[in-house]
């Protein structure tokens, strides 16, 4: 099929047919506002909105989404990210707002194209030192996290190219 964009947002879906992975031309998928707990493996995606779902475990398969530019996993139930997140070399925007993340893997520092990282409302107490490897990062959102103001000040000095938002 030649379908490039599909929105199934706000339908309270709790599952998807396995045949969705046959949509090999799909570039944009919006599954926001459902009750899904598994991300479908469609490696051709460039944009995935999986916000407001019930995702509690992000599997290593996320590393296969090498074409992703935008990944929105906001308002799910993620406590951690797999190291394979570092394979997403094309990723420009990663939104993890409102997840109970306790830490980030050091591999986050491999996201060389990343420009926007949203971690607002997480349970993070600190960030891995590798965060400073993100030389293209323009915006880092840290509102309502457990990260100390003194640590944020150090981060601002270490990453002068990046605007850090925090309260």
XYZ file of C-alpha atoms in Angstrom, residues 21-22 24 26 42-43 49-50 55 79 83 96 99 104 115 119 122 127-128 132 136 149 155 160-161 164:
26
model
C 3.593 -3.711 10.139
C 2.890 -4.398 6.444
C 6.015 -0.302 4.604
C 4.126 4.599 6.302
C 7.234 -0.200 11.499
C 10.867 0.649 10.876
C 3.139 9.983 18.316
C 2.482 7.407 21.043
C 3.362 2.072 27.538
C 10.402 4.135 34.184
C 20.201 1.364 25.667
C 9.236 11.973 27.330
C 6.751 9.593 32.415
C 18.379 7.730 31.358
C 17.679 19.125 18.984
C 11.913 15.395 30.291
C 9.801 12.845 35.278
C 21.301 13.037 33.974
C 24.104 10.890 32.567
C 26.859 16.790 27.121
C 23.016 19.746 18.321
C 19.179 23.539 40.661
C 24.774 21.614 32.999
C 26.263 26.695 26.548
C 24.765 25.924 23.119
C 17.657 24.580 29.503
